[in-house]
Amino acid sequence: MEAQQQLPDTGHADVRVVAATPEVARKVAEVLRRCFAATEQRSYPAGAEGGTRLHFTVDTTRAAEPARSWLAASQSAFDEPPEADGP
């Protein structure tokens, strides 16, 4: 991470999608928007050979299904101590 780049607010994640075509990048963004509230995406060229970069922020505190159930299940796994190997 660059030294001057700020972290997103708690409960938010900055998302960067790089794809060969704008259609592919939009499909990925659409799936994430079905799971989380998100800001408007910003689109940029991905390089000299073409491609697209999309940037947007998702709000994990406002999750929709299926992300809500996945987040709840994964959260309990982080709260438990690791299992010991063997007796």
XYZ file of N, CA and C in Angstrom:
261
model
N 0.843 -1.163 0.000
C 0.000 0.000 0.000
C 0.895 1.235 0.000
N 0.523 2.248 -0.783
C 1.294 3.468 -0.851
C 1.227 4.200 0.479
N 2.313 4.918 0.815
C 2.392 5.594 2.104
C 1.307 6.650 2.261
N 0.904 7.326 1.185
C -0.065 8.406 1.283
C -1.503 7.930 1.145
N -1.717 6.679 0.815
C -3.073 6.153 0.639
C -3.722 5.928 1.998
N -4.935 6.443 2.172
C -5.652 6.286 3.429
C -6.469 5.006 3.416
N -6.610 4.413 4.583
C -7.458 3.236 4.719
C -8.917 3.664 4.665
N -9.791 2.797 4.146
C -11.224 3.126 4.156
C -11.754 3.108 5.588
N -12.931 3.687 5.768
C -13.576 3.688 7.077
C -13.796 2.260 7.559
N -13.931 2.086 8.863
C -14.209 0.780 9.443
C -15.483 0.213 8.830
N -15.434 -1.046 8.436
C -16.592 -1.698 7.835
C -16.682 -1.510 6.334
N -15.738 -0.808 5.747
C -15.728 -0.567 4.305
C -14.481 -1.189 3.688
N -14.559 -1.492 2.401
C -13.407 -2.025 1.669
C -13.344 -1.360 0.301
N -12.168 -0.869 -0.066
C -11.957 -0.360 -1.412
C -11.714 -1.546 -2.325
N -12.402 -1.562 -3.457
C -12.314 -2.675 -4.395
C -11.754 -2.164 -5.712
N -10.792 -2.888 -6.257
C -10.209 -2.592 -7.562
C -10.374 -3.828 -8.425
N -11.038 -3.678 -9.557
C -11.249 -4.785 -10.482
C -10.497 -4.444 -11.764
N -9.640 -5.346 -12.209
C -8.926 -5.177 -13.470
C -9.326 -6.333 -14.369
N -9.813 -6.000 -15.572
C -10.291 -7.036 -16.495
C -9.910 -6.660 -17.923
N -9.919 -7.660 -18.789
C -9.568 -7.435 -20.190
C -10.614 -6.598 -20.917
N -11.878 -6.681 -20.479
C -12.943 -5.918 -21.135
C -13.808 -5.204 -20.089
N -14.429 -4.102 -20.466
C -15.330 -3.415 -19.531
C -16.495 -4.293 -19.089
N -16.987 -5.153 -19.975
C -18.124 -6.011 -19.626
C -17.782 -6.953 -18.477
N -16.589 -7.537 -18.511
C -16.173 -8.464 -17.455
C -16.034 -7.712 -16.128
N -15.425 -6.550 -16.157
C -15.266 -5.761 -14.931
C -16.624 -5.384 -14.356
N -17.567 -4.994 -15.199
C -18.908 -4.625 -14.728
C -19.637 -5.815 -14.120
N -19.438 -7.014 -14.676
C -20.093 -8.204 -14.114
C -19.613 -8.465 -12.689
N -18.317 -8.321 -12.464
C -17.775 -8.533 -11.116
C -18.333 -7.482 -10.160
N -18.356 -6.227 -10.596
C -18.893 -5.152 -9.761
C -20.364 -5.394 -9.440
N -21.121 -5.875 -10.412
C -22.543 -6.144 -10.204
C -22.770 -7.201 -9.128
N -21.959 -8.244 -9.141
C -22.092 -9.306 -8.127
C -21.823 -8.732 -6.738
N -20.772 -7.928 -6.601
C -20.470 -7.341 -5.294
C -21.569 -6.399 -4.835
N -22.170 -5.666 -5.757
C -23.260 -4.747 -5.397
C -24.514 -5.485 -4.953
N -24.685 -6.706 -5.402
C -25.833 -7.499 -4.943
C -25.639 -7.967 -3.514
N -24.398 -7.974 -3.057
C -24.096 -8.434 -1.704
C -23.877 -7.294 -0.716
N -23.365 -6.157 -1.200
C -23.010 -5.046 -0.326
C -23.480 -3.723 -0.921
N -23.794 -2.778 -0.036
C -24.011 -1.404 -0.492
C -22.669 -0.913 -1.041
N -22.695 -0.139 -2.116
C -21.443 0.289 -2.748
C -21.560 1.706 -3.286
N -20.404 2.360 -3.395
C -20.358 3.673 -4.011
C -20.423 3.509 -5.527
N -20.589 4.609 -6.222
C -20.581 4.596 -7.683
C -19.191 4.192 -8.160
N -19.126 3.324 -9.139
C -17.832 2.873 -9.644
C -17.192 3.937 -10.517
N -15.876 3.952 -10.504
C -15.099 4.807 -11.384
C -14.321 3.902 -12.312
N -14.275 4.232 -13.585
C -13.651 3.380 -14.591
C -12.434 4.084 -15.175
N -11.364 3.305 -15.397
C -10.115 3.814 -15.950
C -9.564 2.808 -16.950
N -8.771 3.257 -17.931
C -8.081 2.295 -18.801
C -7.064 1.511 -17.975
N -6.847 0.240 -18.312
C -5.960 -0.610 -17.524
C -4.543 -0.679 -18.076
N -4.285 -0.113 -19.218
C -2.928 -0.147 -19.750
C -2.917 0.007 -21.249
N -1.714 -0.001 -21.811
C -1.539 0.210 -23.249
C -2.190 -0.888 -24.085
N -2.260 -2.102 -23.561
C -2.838 -3.211 -24.316
C -4.346 -3.319 -24.160
N -4.966 -2.346 -23.521
C -6.416 -2.359 -23.336
C -6.785 -2.778 -21.938
N -8.023 -3.081 -21.761
C -8.506 -3.502 -20.450
C -9.135 -2.351 -19.702
N -9.742 -2.688 -18.582
C -10.481 -1.725 -17.771
C -10.182 -1.947 -16.304
N -10.080 -0.862 -15.559
C -9.988 -0.901 -14.097
C -11.226 -0.218 -13.547
N -11.885 -0.851 -12.605
C -13.006 -0.244 -11.892
C -12.612 -0.069 -10.435
N -12.960 1.055 -9.860
C -12.715 1.327 -8.444
C -14.048 1.671 -7.800
N -14.316 1.096 -6.632
C -15.482 1.461 -5.848
C -15.274 0.979 -4.429
N -16.127 1.424 -3.525
C -16.029 1.049 -2.116
C -17.295 0.313 -1.717
N -17.136 -0.805 -1.008
C -18.290 -1.542 -0.502
C -18.395 -1.333 1.004
N -19.634 -1.346 1.488
C -19.940 -1.164 2.899
C -20.365 -2.514 3.467
N -19.466 -3.171 4.189
C -19.769 -4.505 4.710
C -20.725 -4.460 5.891
N -20.993 -3.274 6.432
C -21.964 -3.167 7.518
C -23.382 -3.180 6.982
N -23.544 -3.029 5.669
C -24.863 -3.049 5.031
C -24.889 -4.173 4.002
N -24.595 -5.366 4.471
C -24.538 -6.530 3.595
C -25.923 -7.090 3.325
N -26.114 -7.573 2.107
C -27.341 -8.266 1.712
C -27.015 -9.748 1.588
N -28.018 -10.582 1.439
C -27.763 -12.003 1.207
C -27.140 -12.150 -0.170
N -26.221 -13.037 -0.412
C -25.715 -14.071 0.493
C -24.555 -13.619 1.374
N -24.067 -12.407 1.187
C -22.906 -11.956 1.967
C -23.201 -11.907 3.454
N -24.421 -11.534 3.847
C -24.756 -11.421 5.267
C -24.544 -12.747 5.985
N -25.052 -13.841 5.405
C -24.894 -15.145 6.065
C -23.441 -15.605 6.034
N -22.733 -15.305 4.944
C -21.317 -15.676 4.863
C -20.510 -14.913 5.900
N -20.757 -13.616 6.056
C -20.032 -12.824 7.049
C -20.307 -13.322 8.461
N -21.550 -13.663 8.748
C -21.895 -14.170 10.079
C -21.175 -15.489 10.358
N -21.137 -16.369 9.382
C -20.467 -17.661 9.558
C -18.961 -17.488 9.693
N -18.370 -16.614 8.915
C -16.923 -16.442 8.970
C -16.503 -15.696 10.225
N -17.348 -14.821 10.741
C -17.016 -14.080 11.953
C -16.857 -15.024 13.132
N -17.742 -16.017 13.275
C -17.636 -16.937 14.404
C -16.347 -17.751 14.319
N -15.868 -18.030 13.122
C -14.615 -18.771 12.972
C -13.435 -17.959 13.469
N -13.476 -16.635 13.320
C -12.380 -15.795 13.774
C -12.378 -15.622 15.291
N -13.530 -15.793 15.919
C -13.640 -15.607 17.363
C -13.185 -16.819 18.150
N -13.139 -17.988 17.515
C -12.774 -19.205 18.231
C -11.267 -19.399 18.238
N -10.723 -19.949 19.330
C -9.280 -20.231 19.356
C -8.946 -21.351 18.381
N -7.730 -21.363 17.830
C -7.364 -22.427 16.900
C -7.354 -23.779 17.589
N -7.714 -24.823 16.822
C -7.729 -26.168 17.377
C -6.312 -26.706 17.500
N -6.074 -27.440 18.558
C -4.754 -28.041 18.785
C -4.651 -29.321 17.967
N -3.459 -29.610 17.498
C -3.227 -30.861 16.754
C -2.870 -31.961 17.742
N -3.702 -32.989 17.760
C -3.418 -34.154 18.603
C -3.902 -33.985 20.028
N -3.714 -35.045 20.865
C -4.210 -35.033 22.257
C -3.398 -34.184 23.188
